[in-house]
Every structure is written in structure tokens, then in C-alpha cells.
CSV table of C-alpha atoms in Angstrom, one decimal:
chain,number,residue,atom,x,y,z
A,1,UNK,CA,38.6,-0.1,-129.9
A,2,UNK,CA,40.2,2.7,-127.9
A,3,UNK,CA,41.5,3.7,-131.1
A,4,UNK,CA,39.0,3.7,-132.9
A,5,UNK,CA,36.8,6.2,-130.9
A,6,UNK,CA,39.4,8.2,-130.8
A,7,UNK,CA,39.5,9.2,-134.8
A,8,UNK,CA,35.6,9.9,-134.8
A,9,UNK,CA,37.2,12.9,-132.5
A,10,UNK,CA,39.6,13.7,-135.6
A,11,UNK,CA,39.6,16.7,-137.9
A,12,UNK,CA,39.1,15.5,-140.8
A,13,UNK,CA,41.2,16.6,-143.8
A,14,UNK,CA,40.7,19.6,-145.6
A,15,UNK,CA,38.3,21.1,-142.7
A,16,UNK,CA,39.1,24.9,-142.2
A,17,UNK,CA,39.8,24.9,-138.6
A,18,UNK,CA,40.9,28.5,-138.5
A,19,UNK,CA,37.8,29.7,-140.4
A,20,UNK,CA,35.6,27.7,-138.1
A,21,UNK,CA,37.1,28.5,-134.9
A,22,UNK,CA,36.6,32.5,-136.3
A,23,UNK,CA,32.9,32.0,-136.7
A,24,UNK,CA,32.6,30.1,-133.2
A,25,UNK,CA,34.1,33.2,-131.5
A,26,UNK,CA,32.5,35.4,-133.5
A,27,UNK,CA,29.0,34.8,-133.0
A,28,UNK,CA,28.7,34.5,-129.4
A,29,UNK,CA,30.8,37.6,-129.4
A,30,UNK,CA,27.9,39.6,-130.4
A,31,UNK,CA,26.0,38.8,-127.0
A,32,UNK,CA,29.2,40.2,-124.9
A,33,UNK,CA,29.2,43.3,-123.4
A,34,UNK,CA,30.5,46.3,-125.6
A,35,UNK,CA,32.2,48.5,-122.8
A,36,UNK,CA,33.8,47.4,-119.8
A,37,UNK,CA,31.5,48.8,-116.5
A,38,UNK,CA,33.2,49.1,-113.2
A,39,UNK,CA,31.1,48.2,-110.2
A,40,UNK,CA,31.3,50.4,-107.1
A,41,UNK,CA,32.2,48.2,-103.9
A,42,UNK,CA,35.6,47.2,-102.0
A,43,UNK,CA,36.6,45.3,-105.1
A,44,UNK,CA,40.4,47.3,-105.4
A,45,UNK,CA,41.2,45.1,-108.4
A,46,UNK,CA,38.6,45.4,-111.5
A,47,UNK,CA,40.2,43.8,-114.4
A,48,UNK,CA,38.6,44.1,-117.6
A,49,UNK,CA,36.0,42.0,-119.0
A,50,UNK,CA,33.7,41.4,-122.3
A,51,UNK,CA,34.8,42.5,-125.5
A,52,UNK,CA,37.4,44.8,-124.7
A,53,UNK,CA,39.5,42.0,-122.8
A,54,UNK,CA,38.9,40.0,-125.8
A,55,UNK,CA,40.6,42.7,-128.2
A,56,UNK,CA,43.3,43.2,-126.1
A,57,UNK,CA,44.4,39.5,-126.0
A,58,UNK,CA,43.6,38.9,-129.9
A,59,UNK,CA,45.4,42.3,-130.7
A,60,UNK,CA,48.4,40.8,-128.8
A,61,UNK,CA,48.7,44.4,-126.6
A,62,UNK,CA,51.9,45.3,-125.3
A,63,UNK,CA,50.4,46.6,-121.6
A,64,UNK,CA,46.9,45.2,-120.3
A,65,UNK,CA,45.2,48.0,-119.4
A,66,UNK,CA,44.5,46.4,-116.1
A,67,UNK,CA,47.0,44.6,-115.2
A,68,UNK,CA,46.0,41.9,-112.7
A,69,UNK,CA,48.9,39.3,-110.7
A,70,UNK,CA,47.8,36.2,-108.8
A,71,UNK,CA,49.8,36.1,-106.0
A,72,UNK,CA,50.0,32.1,-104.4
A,73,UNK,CA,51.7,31.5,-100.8
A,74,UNK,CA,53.7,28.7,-99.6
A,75,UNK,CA,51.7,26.2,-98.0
A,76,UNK,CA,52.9,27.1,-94.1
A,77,UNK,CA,51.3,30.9,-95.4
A,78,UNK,CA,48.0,30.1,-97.4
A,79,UNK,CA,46.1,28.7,-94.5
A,80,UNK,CA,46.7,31.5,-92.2
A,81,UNK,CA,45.0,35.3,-92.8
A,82,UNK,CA,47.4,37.0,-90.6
A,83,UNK,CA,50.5,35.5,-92.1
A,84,UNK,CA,48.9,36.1,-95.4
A,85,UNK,CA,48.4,39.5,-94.6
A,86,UNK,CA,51.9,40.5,-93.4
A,87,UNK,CA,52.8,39.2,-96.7
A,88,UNK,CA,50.9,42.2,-98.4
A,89,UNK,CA,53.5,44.4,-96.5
A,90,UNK,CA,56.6,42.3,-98.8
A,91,UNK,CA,54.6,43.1,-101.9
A,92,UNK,CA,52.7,46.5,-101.3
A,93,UNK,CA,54.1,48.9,-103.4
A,94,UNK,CA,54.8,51.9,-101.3
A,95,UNK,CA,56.7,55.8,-102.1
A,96,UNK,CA,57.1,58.2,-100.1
A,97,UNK,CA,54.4,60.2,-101.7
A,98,UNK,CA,51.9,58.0,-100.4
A,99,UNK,CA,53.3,58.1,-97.0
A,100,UNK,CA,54.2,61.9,-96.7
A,101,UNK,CA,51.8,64.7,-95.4
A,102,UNK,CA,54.3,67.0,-97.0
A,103,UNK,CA,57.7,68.1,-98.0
A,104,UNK,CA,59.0,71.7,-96.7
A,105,UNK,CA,62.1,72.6,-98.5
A,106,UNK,CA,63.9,75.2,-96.4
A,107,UNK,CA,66.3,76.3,-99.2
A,108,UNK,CA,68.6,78.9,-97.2
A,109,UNK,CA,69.5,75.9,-94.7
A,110,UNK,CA,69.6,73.9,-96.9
A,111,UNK,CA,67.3,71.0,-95.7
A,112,UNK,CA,64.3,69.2,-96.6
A,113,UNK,CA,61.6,68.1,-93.8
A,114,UNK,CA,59.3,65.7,-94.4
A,115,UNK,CA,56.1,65.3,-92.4
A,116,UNK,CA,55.0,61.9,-92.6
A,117,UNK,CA,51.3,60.2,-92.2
A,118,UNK,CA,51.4,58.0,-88.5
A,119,UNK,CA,48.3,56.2,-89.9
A,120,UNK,CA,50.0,55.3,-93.2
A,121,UNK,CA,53.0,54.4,-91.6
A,122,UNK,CA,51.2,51.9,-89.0
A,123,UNK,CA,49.3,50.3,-91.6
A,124,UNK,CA,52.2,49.5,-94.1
A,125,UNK,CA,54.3,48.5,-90.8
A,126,UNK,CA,57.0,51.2,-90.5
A,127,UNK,CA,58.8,53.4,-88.4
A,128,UNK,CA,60.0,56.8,-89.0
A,129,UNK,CA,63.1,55.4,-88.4
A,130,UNK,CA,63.1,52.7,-91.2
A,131,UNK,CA,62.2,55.5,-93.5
A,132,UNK,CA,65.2,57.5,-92.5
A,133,UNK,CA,67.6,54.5,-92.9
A,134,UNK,CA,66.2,53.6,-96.1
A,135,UNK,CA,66.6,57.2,-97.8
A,136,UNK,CA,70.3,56.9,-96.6
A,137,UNK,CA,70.6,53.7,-98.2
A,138,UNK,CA,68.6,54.5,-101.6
A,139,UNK,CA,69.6,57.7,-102.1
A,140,UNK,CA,73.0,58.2,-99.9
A,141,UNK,CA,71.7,61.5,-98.7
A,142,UNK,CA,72.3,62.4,-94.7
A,143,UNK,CA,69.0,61.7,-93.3
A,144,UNK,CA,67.8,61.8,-89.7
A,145,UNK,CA,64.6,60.5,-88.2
A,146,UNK,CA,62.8,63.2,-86.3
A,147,UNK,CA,59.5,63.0,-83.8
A,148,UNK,CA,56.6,64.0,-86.4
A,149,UNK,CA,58.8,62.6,-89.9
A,150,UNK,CA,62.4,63.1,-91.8
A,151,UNK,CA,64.8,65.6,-92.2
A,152,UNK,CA,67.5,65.8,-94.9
A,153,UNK,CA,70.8,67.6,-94.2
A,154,UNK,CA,71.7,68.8,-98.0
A,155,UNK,CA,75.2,70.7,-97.5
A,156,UNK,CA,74.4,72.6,-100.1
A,157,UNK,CA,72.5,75.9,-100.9
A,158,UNK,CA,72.0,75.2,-104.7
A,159,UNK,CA,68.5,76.0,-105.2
A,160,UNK,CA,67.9,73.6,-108.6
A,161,UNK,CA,69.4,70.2,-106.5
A,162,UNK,CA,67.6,70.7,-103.2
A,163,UNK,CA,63.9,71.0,-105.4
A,164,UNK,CA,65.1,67.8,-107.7
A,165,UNK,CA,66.6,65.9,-104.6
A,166,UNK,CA,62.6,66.8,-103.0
A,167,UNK,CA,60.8,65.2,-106.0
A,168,UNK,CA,63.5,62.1,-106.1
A,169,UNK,CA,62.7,61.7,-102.9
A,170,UNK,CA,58.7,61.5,-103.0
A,171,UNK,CA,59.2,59.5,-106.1
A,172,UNK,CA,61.2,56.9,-104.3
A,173,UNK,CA,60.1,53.0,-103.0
A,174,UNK,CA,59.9,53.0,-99.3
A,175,UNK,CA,59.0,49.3,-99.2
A,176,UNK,CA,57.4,46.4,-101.7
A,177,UNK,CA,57.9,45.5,-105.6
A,178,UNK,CA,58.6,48.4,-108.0
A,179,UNK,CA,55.7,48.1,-110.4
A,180,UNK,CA,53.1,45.6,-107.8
A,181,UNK,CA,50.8,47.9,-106.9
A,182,UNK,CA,48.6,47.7,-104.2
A,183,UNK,CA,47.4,44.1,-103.2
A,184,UNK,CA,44.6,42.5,-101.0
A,185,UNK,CA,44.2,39.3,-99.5
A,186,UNK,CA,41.4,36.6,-100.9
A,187,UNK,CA,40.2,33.6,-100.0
A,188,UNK,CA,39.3,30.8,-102.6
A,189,UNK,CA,36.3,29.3,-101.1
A,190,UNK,CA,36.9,25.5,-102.4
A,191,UNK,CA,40.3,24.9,-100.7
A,192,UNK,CA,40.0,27.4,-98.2
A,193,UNK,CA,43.2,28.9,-98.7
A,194,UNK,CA,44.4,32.3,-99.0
A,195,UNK,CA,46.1,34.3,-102.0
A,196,UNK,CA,46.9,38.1,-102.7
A,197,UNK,CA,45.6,40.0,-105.6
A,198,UNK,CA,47.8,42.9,-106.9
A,199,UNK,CA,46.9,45.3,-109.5
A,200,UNK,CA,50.1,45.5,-111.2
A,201,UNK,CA,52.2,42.8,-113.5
A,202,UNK,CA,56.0,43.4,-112.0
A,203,UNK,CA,55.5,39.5,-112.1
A,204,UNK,CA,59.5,39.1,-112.1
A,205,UNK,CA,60.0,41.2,-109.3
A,206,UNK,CA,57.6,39.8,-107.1
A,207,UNK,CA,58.8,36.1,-107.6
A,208,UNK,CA,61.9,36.8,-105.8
A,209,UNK,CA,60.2,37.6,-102.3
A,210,UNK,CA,60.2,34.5,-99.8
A,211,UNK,CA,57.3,32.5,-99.1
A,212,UNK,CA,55.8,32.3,-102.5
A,213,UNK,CA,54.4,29.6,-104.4
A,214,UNK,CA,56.7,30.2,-107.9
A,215,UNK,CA,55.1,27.3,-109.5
A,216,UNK,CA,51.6,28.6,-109.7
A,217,UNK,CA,51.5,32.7,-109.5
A,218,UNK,CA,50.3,34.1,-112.6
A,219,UNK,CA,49.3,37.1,-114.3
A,220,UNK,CA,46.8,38.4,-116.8
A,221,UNK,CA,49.8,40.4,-118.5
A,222,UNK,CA,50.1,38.0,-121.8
A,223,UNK,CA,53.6,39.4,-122.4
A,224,UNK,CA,54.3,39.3,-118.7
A,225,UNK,CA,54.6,35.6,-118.7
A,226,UNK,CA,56.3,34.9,-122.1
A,227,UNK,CA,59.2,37.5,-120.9
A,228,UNK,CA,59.8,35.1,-117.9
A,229,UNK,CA,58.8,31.4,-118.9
A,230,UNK,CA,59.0,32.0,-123.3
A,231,UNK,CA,56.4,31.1,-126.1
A,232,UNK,CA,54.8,28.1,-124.5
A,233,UNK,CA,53.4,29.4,-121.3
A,234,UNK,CA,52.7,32.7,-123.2
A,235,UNK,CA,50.3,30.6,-125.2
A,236,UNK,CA,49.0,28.7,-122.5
A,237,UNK,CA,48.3,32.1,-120.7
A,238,UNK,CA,46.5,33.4,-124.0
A,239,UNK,CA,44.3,30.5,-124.0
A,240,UNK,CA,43.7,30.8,-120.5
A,241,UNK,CA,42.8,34.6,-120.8
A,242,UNK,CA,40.2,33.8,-123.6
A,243,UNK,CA,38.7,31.3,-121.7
A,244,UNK,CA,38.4,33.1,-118.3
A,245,UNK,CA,37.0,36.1,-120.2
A,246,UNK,CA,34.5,33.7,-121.9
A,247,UNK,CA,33.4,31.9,-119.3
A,248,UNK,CA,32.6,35.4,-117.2
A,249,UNK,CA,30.0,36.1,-119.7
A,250,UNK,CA,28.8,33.0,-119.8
A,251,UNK,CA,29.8,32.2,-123.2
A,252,UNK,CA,30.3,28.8,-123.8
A,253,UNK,CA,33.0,28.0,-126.7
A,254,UNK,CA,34.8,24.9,-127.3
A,255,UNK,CA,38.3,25.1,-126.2
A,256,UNK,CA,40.0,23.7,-129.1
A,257,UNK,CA,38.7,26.8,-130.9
A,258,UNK,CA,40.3,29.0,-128.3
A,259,UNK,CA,44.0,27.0,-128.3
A,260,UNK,CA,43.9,26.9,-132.1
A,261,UNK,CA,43.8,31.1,-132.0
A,262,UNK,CA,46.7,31.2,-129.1
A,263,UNK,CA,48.3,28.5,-131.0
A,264,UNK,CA,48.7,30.4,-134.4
A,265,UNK,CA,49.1,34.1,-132.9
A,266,UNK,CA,52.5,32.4,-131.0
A,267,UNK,CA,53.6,30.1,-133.8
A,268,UNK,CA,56.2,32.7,-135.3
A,269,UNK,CA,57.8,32.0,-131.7
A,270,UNK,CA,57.0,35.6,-130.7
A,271,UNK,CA,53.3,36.6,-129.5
A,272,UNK,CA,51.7,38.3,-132.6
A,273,UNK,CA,48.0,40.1,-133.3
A,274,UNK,CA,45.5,38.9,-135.2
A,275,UNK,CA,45.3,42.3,-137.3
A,276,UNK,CA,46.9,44.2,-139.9
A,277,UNK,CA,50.1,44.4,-138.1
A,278,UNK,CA,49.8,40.3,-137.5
A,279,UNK,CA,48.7,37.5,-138.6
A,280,UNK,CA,46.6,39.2,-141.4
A,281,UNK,CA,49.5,41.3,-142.4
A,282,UNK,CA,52.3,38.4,-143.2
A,283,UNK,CA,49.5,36.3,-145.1
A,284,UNK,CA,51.8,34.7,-147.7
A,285,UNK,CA,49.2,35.7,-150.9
A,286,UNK,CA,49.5,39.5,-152.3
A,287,UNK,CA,45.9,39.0,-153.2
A,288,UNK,CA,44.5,37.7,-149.5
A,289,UNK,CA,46.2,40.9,-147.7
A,290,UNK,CA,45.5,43.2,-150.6
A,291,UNK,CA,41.7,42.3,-149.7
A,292,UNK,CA,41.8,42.9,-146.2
A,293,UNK,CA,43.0,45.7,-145.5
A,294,UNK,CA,45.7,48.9,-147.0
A,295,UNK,CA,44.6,47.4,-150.3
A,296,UNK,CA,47.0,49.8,-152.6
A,297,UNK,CA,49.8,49.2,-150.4
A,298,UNK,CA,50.0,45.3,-150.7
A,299,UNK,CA,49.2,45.6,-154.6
A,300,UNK,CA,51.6,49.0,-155.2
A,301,UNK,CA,54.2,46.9,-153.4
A,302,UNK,CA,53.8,43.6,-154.9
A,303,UNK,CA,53.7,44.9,-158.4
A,304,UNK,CA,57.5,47.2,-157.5
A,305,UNK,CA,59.2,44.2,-156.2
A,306,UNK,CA,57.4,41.0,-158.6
A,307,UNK,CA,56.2,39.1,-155.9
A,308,UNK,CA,54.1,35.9,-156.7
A,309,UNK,CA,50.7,34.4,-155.9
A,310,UNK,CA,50.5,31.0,-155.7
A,311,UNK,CA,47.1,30.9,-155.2
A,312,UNK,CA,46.7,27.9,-152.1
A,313,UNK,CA,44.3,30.1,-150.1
A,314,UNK,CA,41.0,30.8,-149.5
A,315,UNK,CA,41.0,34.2,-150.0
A,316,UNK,CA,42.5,34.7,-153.4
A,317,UNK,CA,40.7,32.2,-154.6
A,318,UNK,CA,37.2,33.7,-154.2
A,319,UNK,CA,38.4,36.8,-155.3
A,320,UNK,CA,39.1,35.2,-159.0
A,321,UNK,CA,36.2,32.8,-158.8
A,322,UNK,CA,38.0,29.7,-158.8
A,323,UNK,CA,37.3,26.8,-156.6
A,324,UNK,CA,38.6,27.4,-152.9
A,325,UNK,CA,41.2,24.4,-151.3
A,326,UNK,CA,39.1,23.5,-148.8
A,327,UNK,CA,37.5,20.0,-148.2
A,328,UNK,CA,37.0,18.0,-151.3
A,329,UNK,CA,38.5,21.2,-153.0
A,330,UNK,CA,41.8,20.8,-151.5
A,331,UNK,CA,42.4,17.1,-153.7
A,332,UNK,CA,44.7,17.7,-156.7
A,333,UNK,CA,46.4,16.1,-158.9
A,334,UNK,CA,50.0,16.0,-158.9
A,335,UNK,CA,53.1,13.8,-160.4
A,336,UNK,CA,56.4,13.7,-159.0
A,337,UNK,CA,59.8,14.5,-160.7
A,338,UNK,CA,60.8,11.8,-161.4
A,339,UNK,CA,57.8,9.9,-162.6
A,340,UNK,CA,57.2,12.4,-165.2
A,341,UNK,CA,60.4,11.3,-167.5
A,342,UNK,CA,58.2,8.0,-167.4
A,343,UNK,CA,55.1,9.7,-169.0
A,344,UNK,CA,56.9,12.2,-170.8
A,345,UNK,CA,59.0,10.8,-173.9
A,346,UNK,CA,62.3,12.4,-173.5
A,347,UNK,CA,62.9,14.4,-177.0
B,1,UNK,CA,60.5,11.6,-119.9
B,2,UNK,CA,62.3,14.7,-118.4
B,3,UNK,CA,61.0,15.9,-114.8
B,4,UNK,CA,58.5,18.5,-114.0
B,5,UNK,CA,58.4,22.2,-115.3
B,6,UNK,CA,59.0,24.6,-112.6
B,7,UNK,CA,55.5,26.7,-113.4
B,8,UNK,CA,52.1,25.9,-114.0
B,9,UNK,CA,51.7,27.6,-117.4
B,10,UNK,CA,54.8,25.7,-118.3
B,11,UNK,CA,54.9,22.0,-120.0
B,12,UNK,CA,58.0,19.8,-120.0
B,13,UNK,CA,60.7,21.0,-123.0
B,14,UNK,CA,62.6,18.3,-124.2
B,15,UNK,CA,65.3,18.8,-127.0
B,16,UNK,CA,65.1,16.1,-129.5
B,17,UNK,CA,68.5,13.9,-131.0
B,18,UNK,CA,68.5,14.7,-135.0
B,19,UNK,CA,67.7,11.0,-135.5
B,20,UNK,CA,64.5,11.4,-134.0
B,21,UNK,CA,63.8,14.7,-135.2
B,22,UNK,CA,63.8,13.1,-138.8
B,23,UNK,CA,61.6,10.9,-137.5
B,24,UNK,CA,59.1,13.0,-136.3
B,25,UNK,CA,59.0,15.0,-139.7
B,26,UNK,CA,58.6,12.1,-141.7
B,27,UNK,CA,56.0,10.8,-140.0
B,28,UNK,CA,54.0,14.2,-139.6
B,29,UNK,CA,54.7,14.9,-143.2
B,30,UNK,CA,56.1,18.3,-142.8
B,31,UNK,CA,58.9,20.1,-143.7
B,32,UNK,CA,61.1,22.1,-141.0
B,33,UNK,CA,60.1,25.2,-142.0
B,34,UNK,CA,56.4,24.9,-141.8
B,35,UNK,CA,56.6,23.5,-137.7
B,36,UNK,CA,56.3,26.1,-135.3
B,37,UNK,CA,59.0,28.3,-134.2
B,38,UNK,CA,60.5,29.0,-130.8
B,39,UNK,CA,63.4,31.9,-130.4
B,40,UNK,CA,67.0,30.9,-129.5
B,41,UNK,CA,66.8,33.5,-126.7
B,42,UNK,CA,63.4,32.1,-125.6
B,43,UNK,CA,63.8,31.0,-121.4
B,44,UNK,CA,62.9,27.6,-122.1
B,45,UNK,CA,65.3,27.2,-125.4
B,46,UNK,CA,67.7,29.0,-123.4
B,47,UNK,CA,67.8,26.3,-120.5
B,48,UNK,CA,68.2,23.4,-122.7
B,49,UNK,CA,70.7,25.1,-124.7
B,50,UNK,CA,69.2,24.4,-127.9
B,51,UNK,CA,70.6,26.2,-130.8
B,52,UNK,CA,68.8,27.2,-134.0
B,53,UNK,CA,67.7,24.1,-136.5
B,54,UNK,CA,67.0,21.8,-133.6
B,55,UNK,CA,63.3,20.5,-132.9
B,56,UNK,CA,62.1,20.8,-128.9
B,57,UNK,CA,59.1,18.8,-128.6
B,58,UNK,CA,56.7,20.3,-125.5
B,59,UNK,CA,54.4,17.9,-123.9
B,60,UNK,CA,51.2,19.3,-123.7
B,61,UNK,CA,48.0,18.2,-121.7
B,62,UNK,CA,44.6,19.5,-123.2
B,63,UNK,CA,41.7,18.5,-121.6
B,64,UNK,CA,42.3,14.9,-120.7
B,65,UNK,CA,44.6,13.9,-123.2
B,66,UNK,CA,48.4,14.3,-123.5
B,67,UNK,CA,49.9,15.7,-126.8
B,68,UNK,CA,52.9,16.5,-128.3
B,69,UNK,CA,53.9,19.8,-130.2
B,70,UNK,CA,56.7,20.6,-132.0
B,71,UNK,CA,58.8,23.5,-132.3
B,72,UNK,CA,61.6,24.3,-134.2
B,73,UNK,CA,64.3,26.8,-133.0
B,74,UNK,CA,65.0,29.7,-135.1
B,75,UNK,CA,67.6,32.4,-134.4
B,76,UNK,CA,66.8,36.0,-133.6
């Protein structure tokens, strides 16, 4: 019985799921918004929504243009705010740029004085001292802590490494994850417990700091994830992106539709586009690419090196007015090798 | 069945003995070639030490319903 209610749920054969799951996308698409809006408000992470999130993830883009990381605590953490929020001091990403009033250089001493922020420096949970220690440890420069910020003892008069030494130094990581960004606590409202939001995607980095859940912290950086965990999760977090961005506008798609994409833009084992350079691209007919897109190309190409069409798809099919292979179209008639000798008389 | 994946967005990997890999093809009907590929160098490939030619089969859950997909593993 089971078993039975489960094949009425069955594709049936010949149905062309690709071309229907384009068309189920496609249509709601219309209603999306065309241009991501941001929203004034304490919101520090905006990540993008509508359409443009949805050309990102089918255009298989390198970089998110926002990139967004869901930061989950251990258990002991999640439940409490203010241990949730010394967390955001582990993770904040924080250079000396951010922290520093500014920078004399003092070039016939020899020495560079910095003049760092006390408010910045109480609220990221520093000491002047710290600061000091950690430019002698980063940098191996002679660095002493000094009432109002740093000074750093060059030994040198060379005009050219005192001003580079300067810009190293504002460049450098006083504390958190290269790459995180700047994080904020959140509370999920059905389980009460808190997680951090960071506008970056250094998801690698920031899995190695203590008191983090590893098993569920995610990001919205596609390529993020498959460089960590591989193809699988990639895909997963593909069809998870869709779906989020979907369901934000208040589009309602089935999900199969949505796996099937992130299912055939990772089959090649690497994350591909949809476009030119993807999917549509490596089509296997001379005839279905030629049609799409860089029409010349394909056909200039395919005529140099005598590729052939074996005319199976859709596309090609159309285009020289035959039947297409799809549904009852897709039955032919064929004989194996070695029946034919039966048929055939051998001569 | 092999134990847990260590990430959400991660479903079990298990590396399948040639016998049943056969199996598997003959009863889908496909040819190696046409499954779905997975890198040598991928993580998950990687920990099971699967080398190219050999089938991994993932055990997915969508919606309710658990699933199995294949993927072959191809070199770089």
C-alpha cells in the first residue's frame, strides 16, 4: 500500500524536470524585487535579497557580495548574553586602524607614536599594553606601551622603512578572525538562544576559536562551504540559499525544483553557473549552445575541429523541426547487436 | 550505516565495495560516466580515502524521506 502511494509521487518518464523546474522559478521571479534596498536601522548585517541574491547563487559567484556567517555557541554559551557577547571580542575583527587616533612618525628619531582611541579600546576589551605586546609579537618590532598609546623604537633613520613599517602597522590584526568582520549578538526567539552574526565569510578561520558549535555554523558564501566540507554540503547550502531567498519574498516554489538546480550546477563535482560559462556552455549538442548564446563561435569551432550532433536534445531538435525526446517523444525503437545478425541475413 | 557527519550541511559519505557498486549501476541502469562526480581532492573524498573510479553513495534526507545519491570520483 505504502508503496504504492509512493509512485503516484514519481516522475514519470520522459517528463522534463529541468525545463519545468526553469519555468517554476521563472515565473514567480517576475514578482521579486529588481534591486536590492537597504533599510536604515541598527541592522549591521544586510545581506542581499530578491533577484540579485538569486543571480548570484545561479551564476555560481566566486565572492557574495555580502557575505553573511552564522555564528552558533556551545550550549554552556547560547543561553547566556553576556557570555555570548565576550564571544564577539574572539571573533571581532579588529586593526590597528580602527583602534588608532593617529600615527606620528618622527623620522629623525626614528620612532613611530601611536595615539590610540580609550573608548575603542574599552569596548573591544584591551589594554594599551596588550597592543604593545602584540606588535612585538606580530611584527618583532621594539614596542613600548606608553600612557595615551604606543611607541615604536625603529633603530633606524631610513626614511622609506619607517613610513612602510607605519602603514604595516595600521594594517595589522590587533585581535579576532582575519577576514570576520564585525559581528553582533541575536537572539532566535523560538529556542531562546543566542548566536552571533558576522558580516564576513573567513568561515575556516573562525571554526578554530573555542566555544563554538562546529556542527551547525554556516555561511551564505556558496564557495565558502564547499572549500571546507566539498560538493555535497556546497549543494545543500545552494539549495538552502534559494530557498531562504525565496521564502523572504514570499515566493512559494516547490523544493524539488530548487534541489534539482543545485543538484545539476554541482554534478561536475565542482560548483558551476547556470550561464554561458556553465552549464549552458558545456551542453553536449553544437546546435543547442550555438543557439543560446556566441552563436558563430560554437558553429566556427565545431565546423574547424568536425565535432558531431547527435541530436538527443531538446534544443536541436526544434531548431530542425523534428520531433523533441520528451515524453511520448522520447520512445524509440532500437535493436541490439547482436540480435541484428538474427534479422539481418549474413551475406 | 556509518556514524554521523560532523556538520549540518553535511550527509553521511560512505565508500561503496566494487561488488556493490556494480550493483547499484545495474539496477539504476546507468553507466559510470553519466553518475555524478565528486573530486579526489574534495574534503569528504579525501577522508574516506577514495580514489578515482570508485562510487561514494551520500545519504541524503529531503523533506521527510531518506534517499540515496551517487557519486563517482573523478581525478583532478
Amino acid at each position: 500500500m505504502a508503496e504504492k502511494n509512493n509512485k503516484k509521487y514519481f516522475v514519470e518518464y520522459g517528463e522534463p524536470v529541468g525545463i519545468i523546474a526553469a519555468q517554476s522559478v521563472g515565473e514567480p521571479g517576475t514578482q521579486m524585487i529588481l534591486r536590492s534596498f537597504h533599510l536604515a536601522g541598527i541592522e549591521s548585517t544586510v545581506a542581499t535579497s530578491g533577484l540579485p541574491r538569486i543571480i548570484e547563487l545561479v551564476d555560481a559567484k566566486k565572492k557574495p557580495s555580502t557575505p553573511v556567517t552564522y555564528i552558533y555557541l556551545d550550549q554552556k554559551i547560547s543561553k547566556n548574553f553576556d557570555r555570548a557577547s565576550e564571544m564577539l571580542k574572539k571573533i571581532n575583527e579588529v586593526r590597528m586602524s580602527n583602534l588608532a587616533r593617529r600615527a606620528l612618525e618622527n623620522f629623525s628619531k626614528g620612532k613611530i607614536k601611536i595615539v590610540l582611541d580609550k573608548q575603542e579600546l574599552e569596548s573591544e576589551g584591551l589594554t594599551i599594553r596588550q597592543v604593545a605586546a602584540r606588535i612585538e609579537k606580530d611584527m618583532g618590532l621594539d614596542a613600548q606601551p606608553v600612557e595615551n598609546g604606543v611607541i615604536v623604537n625603529m633603530h633606524t633613520r631610513n626614511l622609506k622603512e619607517i613610513r612602510n613599517t607605519k602603514i604595516a602597522i595600521m594594517k595589522m590584526l590587533v585581535s579576532g578572525v582575519d577576514g570576520a568582520g564585525k559581528a553582533t549578538v541575536r537572539r532566535d526567539d523560538d529556542t531562546g538562544e543566542f548566536y552571533l552574526v558576522s558580516a564576513g565569510s573567513n568561515i575556516e578561520g573562525i571554526m578554530q576559536i573555542d566555544g563554538i558549535d562546529k556542527s551547525k555554523t554556516t555561511t551564505n558564501d556558496v564557495f565558502a562551504v564547499y572549500r571546507l566540507f566539498g560538493i555535497e554540503a556546497a549543494r545543500n547550502s545552494l539549495a538552502v540559499e534559494l530557498k531562504k531567498t525565496l521564502k523572504e519574498q514570499k515566493i512559494s516554489v516547490d523544493e524539488r525544483h530548487l534541489n534539482l538546480i543545485a543538484d545539476a550546477m554541482t554534478a561536475s563535482g565542482s560548483v558551476k553557473g547556470v550561464g554561458r560559462h556553465g552549464l549552458s556552455g558545456e551542453k553536449r549538442s553544437v546546435f543547442a549552445r550555438a543557439a543560446y548564446e556566441e552563436t558563430l563561435k560554437h558553429l566556427v569551432h565545431a565546423a574547424a575541429f568536425g565535432e558531431t550532433d547527435k541530436m538527443r536534445g531538446v534544443t536541436e531538435n526544434i531548431l530542425v523541426g523534428k520531433q523533441i525526446p520528451i515524453g511520448t517523444g522520447s520512445v524509440k525503437l532500437a535493436i541490439k547487436k547482436e540480435d541484428m545478425s538474427k534479422v539481418m541475413p549474413k551475406k | 550505516m556509518p556514524s554521523k557527519s560532523d556538520h549540518e550541511l553535511v550527509p553521511v559519505h560512505e565508500l561503496m565495495s566494487d561488488k556493490e557498486a556494480k550493483e547499484v549501476l545495474e539496477s539504476l541502469k546507468v553507466s559510470i560516466e553519466n553518475l555524478p562526480k565528486i573530486l579526489e581532492s574534495d574534503p569528504q573524498a579525501k577522508k574516506l580515502e577514495a580514489k578515482p573510479g570508485q562510487i561514494i553513495r551520500i545519504h541524503r534526507r529531503e523533506g521527510k524521506h531518506d534517499m540515496f545519491y551517487y557519486r563517482v570520483v573523478i581525478g583532478e
